[in-house]
mmCIF file of C-alpha atoms and ligand atoms in Angstrom:
data_model
loop_
_atom_site.group_PDB
_atom_site.id
_atom_site.type_symbol
_atom_site.label_atom_id
_atom_site.label_comp_id
_atom_site.label_asym_id
_atom_site.label_seq_id
_atom_site.Cartn_x
_atom_site.Cartn_y
_atom_site.Cartn_z
ATOM 1 C CA UNK A 1 7.630 10.975 -42.017
ATOM 2 C CA UNK A 2 10.880 9.748 -41.070
ATOM 3 C CA UNK A 3 13.522 12.441 -40.223
ATOM 4 C CA UNK A 4 16.808 12.928 -40.956
ATOM 5 C CA UNK A 5 18.393 11.171 -38.771
ATOM 6 C CA UNK A 6 22.772 10.535 -39.425
ATOM 7 C CA UNK A 7 23.298 7.575 -40.799
ATOM 8 C CA UNK A 8 26.747 7.637 -39.017
ATOM 9 C CA UNK A 9 25.750 7.008 -35.378
ATOM 10 C CA UNK A 10 22.706 5.368 -35.787
ATOM 11 C CA UNK A 11 22.639 1.146 -35.444
ATOM 12 C CA UNK A 12 20.491 -0.217 -39.058
ATOM 13 C CA UNK A 13 18.057 -1.738 -36.838
ATOM 14 C CA UNK A 14 16.960 1.220 -35.079
ATOM 15 C CA UNK A 15 16.568 3.184 -38.629
ATOM 16 C CA UNK A 16 14.334 0.917 -39.898
ATOM 17 C CA UNK A 17 11.846 2.682 -36.974
ATOM 18 C CA UNK A 18 9.147 5.154 -37.930
ATOM 19 C CA UNK A 19 10.495 8.661 -35.907
ATOM 20 C CA UNK A 20 8.633 11.845 -37.307
ATOM 21 C CA UNK A 21 11.297 14.923 -37.496
ATOM 22 C CA UNK A 22 10.369 17.334 -33.764
ATOM 23 C CA UNK A 23 13.679 18.139 -32.370
ATOM 24 C CA UNK A 24 16.854 19.422 -33.129
ATOM 25 C CA UNK A 25 19.472 16.585 -33.599
ATOM 26 C CA UNK A 26 21.664 16.065 -32.570
ATOM 27 C CA UNK A 27 21.740 18.663 -28.976
ATOM 28 C CA UNK A 28 25.557 19.731 -28.219
ATOM 29 C CA UNK A 29 27.284 18.657 -25.893
ATOM 30 C CA UNK A 30 28.976 21.138 -23.835
ATOM 31 C CA UNK A 31 31.986 21.319 -21.771
ATOM 32 C CA UNK A 32 31.660 22.710 -18.129
ATOM 33 C CA UNK A 33 34.989 25.124 -17.777
ATOM 34 C CA UNK A 34 33.838 26.969 -14.430
ATOM 35 C CA UNK A 35 31.880 24.151 -12.483
ATOM 36 C CA UNK A 36 34.872 21.826 -13.397
ATOM 37 C CA UNK A 37 37.577 23.941 -11.607
ATOM 38 C CA UNK A 38 34.891 24.823 -8.865
ATOM 39 C CA UNK A 39 34.772 21.786 -8.068
ATOM 40 C CA UNK A 40 38.210 20.261 -8.376
ATOM 41 C CA UNK A 41 37.130 17.290 -10.330
ATOM 42 C CA UNK A 42 37.145 14.899 -13.480
ATOM 43 C CA UNK A 43 35.722 17.110 -16.430
ATOM 44 C CA UNK A 44 32.468 18.298 -16.415
ATOM 45 C CA UNK A 45 30.101 17.954 -19.160
ATOM 46 C CA UNK A 46 26.294 18.617 -20.114
ATOM 47 C CA UNK A 47 24.101 16.993 -22.869
ATOM 48 C CA UNK A 48 21.748 19.914 -23.568
ATOM 49 C CA UNK A 49 18.833 17.907 -24.220
ATOM 50 C CA UNK A 50 17.479 20.830 -22.667
ATOM 51 C CA UNK A 51 18.223 22.122 -26.519
ATOM 52 C CA UNK A 52 16.107 19.700 -27.872
ATOM 53 C CA UNK A 53 14.538 22.451 -30.369
ATOM 54 C CA UNK A 54 10.780 21.396 -29.534
ATOM 55 C CA UNK A 55 8.581 24.226 -26.754
ATOM 56 C CA UNK A 56 12.018 25.171 -24.910
ATOM 57 C CA UNK A 57 13.045 21.650 -25.246
ATOM 58 C CA UNK A 58 13.099 18.300 -23.141
ATOM 59 C CA UNK A 59 13.569 14.875 -22.798
ATOM 60 C CA UNK A 60 10.900 13.989 -24.497
ATOM 61 C CA UNK A 61 11.081 14.978 -27.452
ATOM 62 C CA UNK A 62 13.562 12.219 -28.668
ATOM 63 C CA UNK A 63 10.368 9.928 -26.930
ATOM 64 C CA UNK A 64 7.419 11.040 -28.630
ATOM 65 C CA UNK A 65 9.787 11.240 -32.632
ATOM 66 C CA UNK A 66 9.012 7.692 -32.327
ATOM 67 C CA UNK A 67 5.676 7.170 -30.045
ATOM 68 C CA UNK A 68 4.202 9.789 -32.142
ATOM 69 C CA UNK A 69 5.206 8.592 -36.292
ATOM 70 C CA UNK A 70 3.582 5.467 -34.172
ATOM 71 C CA UNK A 71 0.300 7.210 -33.506
ATOM 72 C CA UNK A 72 0.128 8.227 -36.954
ATOM 73 C CA UNK A 73 0.807 4.803 -38.603
ATOM 74 C CA UNK A 74 -2.167 3.642 -36.491
ATOM 75 C CA UNK A 75 -4.430 6.809 -38.107
ATOM 76 C CA UNK A 76 -4.681 8.487 -34.613
ATOM 77 C CA UNK A 77 -6.043 11.427 -34.959
ATOM 78 C CA UNK A 78 -6.162 11.924 -30.860
ATOM 79 C CA UNK A 79 -3.526 11.490 -28.524
ATOM 80 C CA UNK A 80 -4.151 11.638 -25.042
ATOM 81 C CA UNK A 81 -1.668 11.172 -22.438
ATOM 82 C CA UNK A 82 -0.731 11.764 -18.983
ATOM 83 C CA UNK A 83 1.500 13.543 -16.106
ATOM 84 C CA UNK A 84 1.568 15.844 -12.980
ATOM 85 C CA UNK A 85 -0.007 19.251 -13.229
ATOM 86 C CA UNK A 86 3.686 20.603 -14.430
ATOM 87 C CA UNK A 87 4.302 17.388 -16.601
ATOM 88 C CA UNK A 88 7.290 18.405 -18.745
ATOM 89 C CA UNK A 89 6.175 15.315 -20.300
ATOM 90 C CA UNK A 90 2.804 16.790 -21.077
ATOM 91 C CA UNK A 91 3.880 19.861 -22.570
ATOM 92 C CA UNK A 92 6.308 18.985 -25.130
ATOM 93 C CA UNK A 93 3.299 16.577 -26.315
ATOM 94 C CA UNK A 94 1.105 19.348 -26.713
ATOM 95 C CA UNK A 95 3.768 20.979 -28.588
ATOM 96 C CA UNK A 96 4.391 18.347 -30.703
ATOM 97 C CA UNK A 97 0.665 17.754 -31.400
ATOM 98 C CA UNK A 98 0.074 21.099 -32.802
ATOM 99 C CA UNK A 99 2.980 20.855 -34.438
ATOM 100 C CA UNK A 100 1.759 18.040 -37.036
ATOM 101 C CA UNK A 101 -2.213 19.262 -36.613
ATOM 102 C CA UNK A 102 -3.476 16.462 -33.528
ATOM 103 C CA UNK A 103 -6.095 16.724 -31.227
ATOM 104 C CA UNK A 104 -4.415 16.591 -27.963
ATOM 105 C CA UNK A 105 -5.962 15.958 -24.342
ATOM 106 C CA UNK A 106 -3.771 15.986 -20.833
ATOM 107 C CA UNK A 107 -4.724 14.355 -17.928
ATOM 108 C CA UNK A 108 -2.699 15.853 -15.071
ATOM 109 C CA UNK A 109 -2.965 14.416 -11.473
ATOM 110 C CA UNK A 110 -2.411 17.262 -9.028
ATOM 111 C CA UNK A 111 -0.185 14.769 -7.098
ATOM 112 C CA UNK A 112 3.103 17.714 -6.176
ATOM 113 C CA UNK A 113 1.688 19.543 -2.585
ATOM 114 C CA UNK A 114 2.946 22.246 -3.906
ATOM 115 C CA UNK A 115 0.894 25.951 -2.915
ATOM 116 C CA UNK A 116 1.912 29.106 -4.812
ATOM 117 C CA UNK A 117 -1.090 30.088 -7.617
ATOM 118 C CA UNK A 118 1.245 30.086 -9.639
ATOM 119 C CA UNK A 119 2.493 26.170 -9.638
ATOM 120 C CA UNK A 120 -1.588 26.096 -10.732
ATOM 121 C CA UNK A 121 -1.399 29.237 -13.858
ATOM 122 C CA UNK A 122 2.586 29.504 -14.785
ATOM 123 C CA UNK A 123 5.397 27.598 -16.293
ATOM 124 C CA UNK A 124 3.871 24.418 -18.626
ATOM 125 C CA UNK A 125 0.417 25.181 -17.757
ATOM 126 C CA UNK A 126 0.529 28.496 -19.752
ATOM 127 C CA UNK A 127 2.533 26.507 -22.353
ATOM 128 C CA UNK A 128 -0.527 23.616 -22.450
ATOM 129 C CA UNK A 129 -2.624 26.542 -23.000
ATOM 130 C CA UNK A 130 -1.243 28.034 -25.255
ATOM 131 C CA UNK A 131 -0.400 25.189 -27.917
ATOM 132 C CA UNK A 132 -4.366 24.309 -27.607
ATOM 133 C CA UNK A 133 -4.718 20.966 -25.853
ATOM 134 C CA UNK A 134 -7.409 20.553 -24.277
ATOM 135 C CA UNK A 135 -6.163 20.193 -20.435
ATOM 136 C CA UNK A 136 -8.000 17.875 -18.015
ATOM 137 C CA UNK A 137 -7.062 18.507 -13.750
ATOM 138 C CA UNK A 138 -7.790 15.519 -12.071
ATOM 139 C CA UNK A 139 -7.403 14.468 -7.940
ATOM 140 C CA UNK A 140 -5.688 11.105 -7.313
ATOM 141 C CA UNK A 141 -8.793 9.606 -6.345
ATOM 142 C CA UNK A 142 -10.985 10.175 -9.090
ATOM 143 C CA UNK A 143 -8.481 9.774 -11.607
ATOM 144 C CA UNK A 144 -9.342 6.071 -12.642
ATOM 145 C CA UNK A 145 -13.124 7.229 -13.355
ATOM 146 C CA UNK A 146 -12.990 10.765 -15.069
ATOM 147 C CA UNK A 147 -9.744 8.628 -17.260
ATOM 148 C CA UNK A 148 -12.467 6.325 -17.983
ATOM 149 C CA UNK A 149 -15.289 8.328 -18.836
ATOM 150 C CA UNK A 150 -12.765 11.057 -20.650
ATOM 151 C CA UNK A 151 -11.940 7.976 -23.011
ATOM 152 C CA UNK A 152 -15.631 7.294 -23.752
ATOM 153 C CA UNK A 153 -16.512 10.974 -24.565
ATOM 154 C CA UNK A 154 -13.895 10.738 -26.778
ATOM 155 C CA UNK A 155 -14.440 7.596 -28.605
ATOM 156 C CA UNK A 156 -17.925 8.371 -29.165
ATOM 157 C CA UNK A 157 -17.484 11.232 -30.936
ATOM 158 C CA UNK A 158 -15.162 8.483 -33.323
ATOM 159 C CA UNK A 159 -12.242 9.952 -32.220
ATOM 160 C CA UNK A 160 -9.130 7.575 -33.436
ATOM 161 C CA UNK A 161 -7.256 7.869 -29.867
ATOM 162 C CA UNK A 162 -3.824 7.562 -29.561
ATOM 163 C CA UNK A 163 -2.494 6.693 -25.681
ATOM 164 C CA UNK A 164 1.208 7.661 -24.778
ATOM 165 C CA UNK A 165 1.441 6.961 -20.873
ATOM 166 C CA UNK A 166 2.811 8.836 -18.609
ATOM 167 C CA UNK A 167 6.721 9.826 -19.827
ATOM 168 C CA UNK A 168 6.543 8.812 -22.711
ATOM 169 C CA UNK A 169 8.002 5.176 -21.292
ATOM 170 C CA UNK A 170 7.416 2.479 -22.788
ATOM 171 C CA UNK A 171 9.866 0.990 -24.928
ATOM 172 C CA UNK A 172 9.036 1.957 -27.988
ATOM 173 C CA UNK A 173 9.942 5.612 -26.261
ATOM 174 C CA UNK A 174 12.841 4.532 -24.842
ATOM 175 C CA UNK A 175 14.718 4.118 -28.098
ATOM 176 C CA UNK A 176 15.096 7.944 -27.698
ATOM 177 C CA UNK A 177 17.336 7.414 -25.651
ATOM 178 C CA UNK A 178 19.367 5.060 -27.290
ATOM 179 C CA UNK A 179 19.867 7.305 -30.852
ATOM 180 C CA UNK A 180 21.187 9.757 -27.343
ATOM 181 C CA UNK A 181 23.365 7.429 -26.350
ATOM 182 C CA UNK A 182 24.644 7.081 -30.034
ATOM 183 C CA UNK A 183 25.016 10.121 -30.446
ATOM 184 C CA UNK A 184 26.822 10.503 -27.379
ATOM 185 C CA UNK A 185 29.529 7.995 -28.264
ATOM 186 C CA UNK A 186 29.768 9.528 -31.958
ATOM 187 C CA UNK A 187 30.801 13.275 -30.110
ATOM 188 C CA UNK A 188 33.098 11.808 -27.798
ATOM 189 C CA UNK A 189 34.618 10.071 -30.021
ATOM 190 C CA UNK A 190 34.805 13.304 -33.075
ATOM 191 C CA UNK A 191 36.455 15.285 -30.037
ATOM 192 C CA UNK A 192 38.721 12.262 -28.824
ATOM 193 C CA UNK A 193 37.494 12.305 -25.283
ATOM 194 C CA UNK A 194 36.449 8.881 -23.247
ATOM 195 C CA UNK A 195 32.874 8.254 -22.222
ATOM 196 C CA UNK A 196 33.155 8.202 -18.934
ATOM 197 C CA UNK A 197 30.191 8.212 -17.247
ATOM 198 C CA UNK A 198 26.881 9.442 -17.792
ATOM 199 C CA UNK A 199 24.564 10.988 -14.619
ATOM 200 C CA UNK A 200 20.724 12.119 -15.256
ATOM 201 C CA UNK A 201 16.994 12.455 -13.641
ATOM 202 C CA UNK A 202 14.509 9.247 -13.738
ATOM 203 C CA UNK A 203 11.419 8.923 -12.982
ATOM 204 C CA UNK A 204 9.114 7.180 -15.662
ATOM 205 C CA UNK A 205 12.360 5.524 -16.251
ATOM 206 C CA UNK A 206 12.534 4.677 -20.050
ATOM 207 C CA UNK A 207 15.663 7.803 -20.502
ATOM 208 C CA UNK A 208 17.691 5.660 -18.141
ATOM 209 C CA UNK A 209 15.899 2.174 -19.904
ATOM 210 C CA UNK A 210 17.058 3.308 -23.159
ATOM 211 C CA UNK A 211 20.596 4.527 -22.390
ATOM 212 C CA UNK A 212 21.604 1.210 -20.293
ATOM 213 C CA UNK A 213 20.068 -0.844 -23.891
ATOM 214 C CA UNK A 214 21.650 1.914 -26.435
ATOM 215 C CA UNK A 215 25.075 1.363 -24.732
ATOM 216 C CA UNK A 216 24.485 -3.022 -24.699
ATOM 217 C CA UNK A 217 23.579 -2.552 -28.103
ATOM 218 C CA UNK A 218 26.212 -0.643 -29.475
ATOM 219 C CA UNK A 219 29.508 -2.483 -26.936
ATOM 220 C CA UNK A 220 29.770 0.923 -24.988
ATOM 221 C CA UNK A 221 31.210 0.684 -21.772
ATOM 222 C CA UNK A 222 30.278 3.948 -19.750
ATOM 223 C CA UNK A 223 28.555 3.448 -16.314
ATOM 224 C CA UNK A 224 24.869 5.660 -16.415
ATOM 225 C CA UNK A 225 23.586 6.743 -12.956
ATOM 226 C CA UNK A 226 20.142 7.372 -12.857
ATOM 227 C CA UNK A 227 19.191 10.052 -9.640
ATOM 228 C CA UNK A 228 15.214 9.526 -8.287
ATOM 229 C CA UNK A 229 13.768 12.031 -8.411
ATOM 230 C CA UNK A 230 9.658 10.202 -8.319
ATOM 231 C CA UNK A 231 9.740 6.581 -6.704
ATOM 232 C CA UNK A 232 9.441 7.102 -2.651
ATOM 233 C CA UNK A 233 10.769 3.487 -2.947
ATOM 234 C CA UNK A 234 13.367 3.378 -5.283
ATOM 235 C CA UNK A 235 13.044 0.097 -5.949
ATOM 236 C CA UNK A 236 10.195 0.724 -7.711
ATOM 237 C CA UNK A 237 12.535 2.314 -9.810
ATOM 238 C CA UNK A 238 14.607 -0.091 -10.235
ATOM 239 C CA UNK A 239 11.688 -3.000 -11.909
ATOM 240 C CA UNK A 240 10.106 -0.110 -13.840
ATOM 241 C CA UNK A 241 13.906 -0.446 -15.809
ATOM 242 C CA UNK A 242 14.552 -4.324 -15.297
ATOM 243 C CA UNK A 243 10.928 -4.132 -17.388
ATOM 244 C CA UNK A 244 11.347 -1.892 -20.269
ATOM 245 C CA UNK A 245 14.665 -3.474 -20.631
ATOM 246 C CA UNK A 246 12.912 -7.393 -20.830
ATOM 247 C CA UNK A 247 10.503 -5.312 -23.121
ATOM 248 C CA UNK A 248 13.347 -3.547 -25.750
ATOM 249 C CA UNK A 249 14.690 -7.115 -26.054
ATOM 250 C CA UNK A 250 12.110 -8.372 -27.376
ATOM 251 C CA UNK A 251 10.286 -5.898 -29.390
ATOM 252 C CA UNK A 252 13.986 -5.424 -31.553
ATOM 253 C CA UNK A 253 15.329 -8.480 -31.527
ATOM 254 C CA UNK A 254 17.608 -7.198 -34.779
ATOM 255 C CA UNK A 255 19.422 -5.393 -31.445
ATOM 256 C CA UNK A 256 20.839 -8.234 -30.484
ATOM 257 C CA UNK A 257 20.746 -6.997 -26.573
ATOM 258 C CA UNK A 258 20.076 -8.587 -24.035
ATOM 259 C CA UNK A 259 17.914 -7.859 -21.338
ATOM 260 C CA UNK A 260 19.804 -8.881 -18.126
ATOM 261 C CA UNK A 261 21.611 -5.291 -18.760
ATOM 262 C CA UNK A 262 23.436 -3.300 -14.795
ATOM 263 C CA UNK A 263 21.580 -0.313 -13.387
ATOM 264 C CA UNK A 264 22.210 1.512 -11.154
ATOM 265 C CA UNK A 265 20.258 3.932 -9.813
ATOM 266 C CA UNK A 266 20.859 6.933 -6.369
ATOM 267 C CA UNK A 267 17.846 7.767 -4.121
ATOM 268 C CA UNK A 268 19.577 9.822 -2.125
ATOM 269 C CA UNK A 269 18.529 12.841 -3.770
ATOM 270 C CA UNK A 270 15.028 12.397 -3.685
ATOM 271 C CA UNK A 271 14.221 15.073 -0.043
ATOM 272 C CA UNK A 272 10.584 14.914 0.592
ATOM 273 C CA UNK A 273 8.347 14.082 -2.362
ATOM 274 C CA UNK A 274 8.463 14.388 -5.942
ATOM 275 C CA UNK A 275 7.720 17.676 -7.281
ATOM 276 C CA UNK A 276 9.633 19.089 -3.690
ATOM 277 C CA UNK A 277 13.205 20.755 -3.862
ATOM 278 C CA UNK A 278 15.476 19.988 -2.047
ATOM 279 C CA UNK A 279 17.257 23.129 -0.321
ATOM 280 C CA UNK A 280 20.614 21.237 -2.245
ATOM 281 C CA UNK A 281 18.133 21.165 -5.422
ATOM 282 C CA UNK A 282 18.452 25.395 -5.002
ATOM 283 C CA UNK A 283 21.546 25.817 -4.391
ATOM 284 C CA UNK A 284 22.591 23.519 -7.194
ATOM 285 C CA UNK A 285 20.038 25.455 -9.654
ATOM 286 C CA UNK A 286 21.949 28.949 -8.518
ATOM 287 C CA UNK A 287 24.943 27.923 -8.466
ATOM 288 C CA UNK A 288 25.306 26.725 -11.631
ATOM 289 C CA UNK A 289 23.131 29.513 -13.625
ATOM 290 C CA UNK A 290 26.021 31.902 -11.991
ATOM 291 C CA UNK A 291 28.796 29.842 -12.790
ATOM 292 C CA UNK A 292 27.836 28.230 -16.236
ATOM 293 C CA UNK A 293 24.236 30.949 -17.671
ATOM 294 C CA UNK A 294 22.558 27.226 -17.694
ATOM 295 C CA UNK A 295 18.782 26.907 -16.441
ATOM 296 C CA UNK A 296 18.083 23.087 -14.680
ATOM 297 C CA UNK A 297 14.509 23.136 -12.743
ATOM 298 C CA UNK A 298 13.938 22.207 -9.124
ATOM 299 C CA UNK A 299 11.801 18.840 -9.800
ATOM 300 C CA UNK A 300 14.054 17.142 -12.097
ATOM 301 C CA UNK A 301 17.390 17.912 -13.935
ATOM 302 C CA UNK A 302 18.031 20.172 -11.085
ATOM 303 C CA UNK A 303 18.444 17.079 -8.595
ATOM 304 C CA UNK A 304 20.158 15.273 -10.740
ATOM 305 C CA UNK A 305 22.346 18.358 -11.136
ATOM 306 C CA UNK A 306 22.570 18.213 -7.077
ATOM 307 C CA UNK A 307 23.563 15.088 -6.985
ATOM 308 C CA UNK A 308 26.477 15.627 -9.643
ATOM 309 C CA UNK A 309 27.838 17.809 -7.428
ATOM 310 C CA UNK A 310 27.731 15.872 -4.105
ATOM 311 C CA UNK A 311 29.284 12.433 -6.084
ATOM 312 C CA UNK A 312 31.555 14.598 -6.973
ATOM 313 C CA UNK A 313 32.648 15.426 -3.520
ATOM 314 C CA UNK A 314 32.099 12.360 -2.274
ATOM 315 C CA UNK A 315 35.244 11.327 -4.467
ATOM 316 C CA UNK A 316 32.791 9.280 -5.604
ATOM 317 C CA UNK A 317 33.355 9.533 -9.429
ATOM 318 C CA UNK A 318 37.900 10.590 -9.124
ATOM 319 C CA UNK A 319 38.127 7.047 -11.430
ATOM 320 C CA UNK A 320 36.747 9.004 -14.097
ATOM 321 C CA UNK A 321 38.117 11.576 -16.871
ATOM 322 C CA UNK A 322 35.127 12.881 -18.175
ATOM 323 C CA UNK A 323 31.738 12.471 -16.474
ATOM 324 C CA UNK A 324 28.964 14.009 -18.696
ATOM 325 C CA UNK A 325 25.559 15.168 -17.231
ATOM 326 C CA UNK A 326 22.418 14.804 -19.625
ATOM 327 C CA UNK A 327 20.253 17.603 -18.811
ATOM 328 C CA UNK A 328 16.759 15.980 -19.469
ATOM 329 C CA UNK A 329 14.929 20.099 -19.283
ATOM 330 C CA UNK A 330 12.146 21.198 -17.122
ATOM 331 C CA UNK A 331 13.716 24.704 -17.350
ATOM 332 C CA UNK A 332 9.491 25.658 -17.997
ATOM 333 C CA UNK A 333 8.795 25.249 -14.519
ATOM 334 C CA UNK A 334 10.792 27.180 -12.882
ATOM 335 C CA UNK A 335 8.112 30.478 -13.216
ATOM 336 C CA UNK A 336 5.409 27.563 -11.818
ATOM 337 C CA UNK A 337 7.751 27.219 -9.023
ATOM 338 C CA UNK A 338 8.654 31.521 -7.573
ATOM 339 C CA UNK A 339 8.104 31.233 -4.549
ATOM 340 C CA UNK A 340 10.694 28.406 -4.093
ATOM 341 C CA UNK A 341 13.394 30.582 -5.050
HETATM 342 C C1 PLP B 1 13.267 17.472 -17.436
HETATM 343 C C2 PLP B 1 12.889 16.100 -16.748
HETATM 344 N N1 PLP B 1 14.407 14.921 -16.985
HETATM 345 C C3 PLP B 1 14.113 13.799 -16.721
HETATM 346 C C4 PLP B 1 12.778 13.797 -16.488
HETATM 347 C C5 PLP B 1 13.232 11.742 -15.804
HETATM 348 O O1 PLP B 1 13.030 11.066 -17.163
HETATM 349 P P1 PLP B 1 11.891 9.339 -17.094
HETATM 350 O O2 PLP B 1 10.547 9.969 -17.002
HETATM 351 O O3 PLP B 1 12.574 8.836 -19.344
HETATM 352 O O4 PLP B 1 12.804 8.780 -16.628
HETATM 353 C C6 PLP B 1 11.030 13.635 -16.391
HETATM 354 C C7 PLP B 1 10.383 13.338 -16.307
HETATM 355 O O5 PLP B 1 9.418 13.332 -15.899
HETATM 356 C C8 PLP B 1 11.495 15.540 -17.125
HETATM 357 O O6 PLP B 1 10.171 15.827 -17.390
#
């Protein structure tokens, strides 16, 4: 049941927490030489969590290793989770459930105003279908009622249901990004480079909370900047991260890590709304596809990429030698946004 974690990088308190094996670890840490040259900035690196090994990859694989181990240990046979129509979390959950033989229900809310038919048929939506997930498309205003009906229906059929919150973001899921931070510390030490700055897309908050908690637990000096792509009011994101950090320090006392940790987020790349690509995001996606042969998505990782480029151009990272962009995945949604390009 437990996956083969590398004993040399995993703190003992974390090694004791059960995981199922879903991904390919460690994900590569690769240089971005052509982008670095183009921007005349610090050395740029990409942590390839888009190559996590599960169904086109992404940041949810790390969280699901902990969450689905907990589900199985509790005797669950059915997983219910939540997201937007093109949720990457939902797609990775559907794939993981297929792999583990669990029934998977995805409650997807129509919260993004994107009209092209591909948005409702292609990308993650197509993959959910291939993985045999039961997809429930819900309007926002009927969400609570339909959710209650679906859960009641499953209980009536005697299903042992385990619910995973949107984005896999709770204290347990966030442990996935403690491990990511451990990998980064290990990889940068092995390459004899300093781990100075991390930048990544932030939404349901467990990626950022896990990284922050991991940095504190491992005595890392790295600075972590989350790019808000989801919350119209960025203080909501900060509060969510604070809450997760509080729960993590409570649930994992053996980490000896307090919840009072610095949280840095930037809201300048959010644009009009969640799920609406900005011009800078689309330009960044094109630029890095041509320069580095990498695929970023227009909802999450592309906005983080646009932020990285702008922060370098503004000189905000000039004090650093190395900047790591965590590629959290999402390219599975590119075909849903075909009309944006
Ligand atoms: C591709 C991608 N990047 C980043 C994120 C944000 O991660 P988190 O929800 O843990 O903040 C998500 C989450 O939905 C995602 O799908």
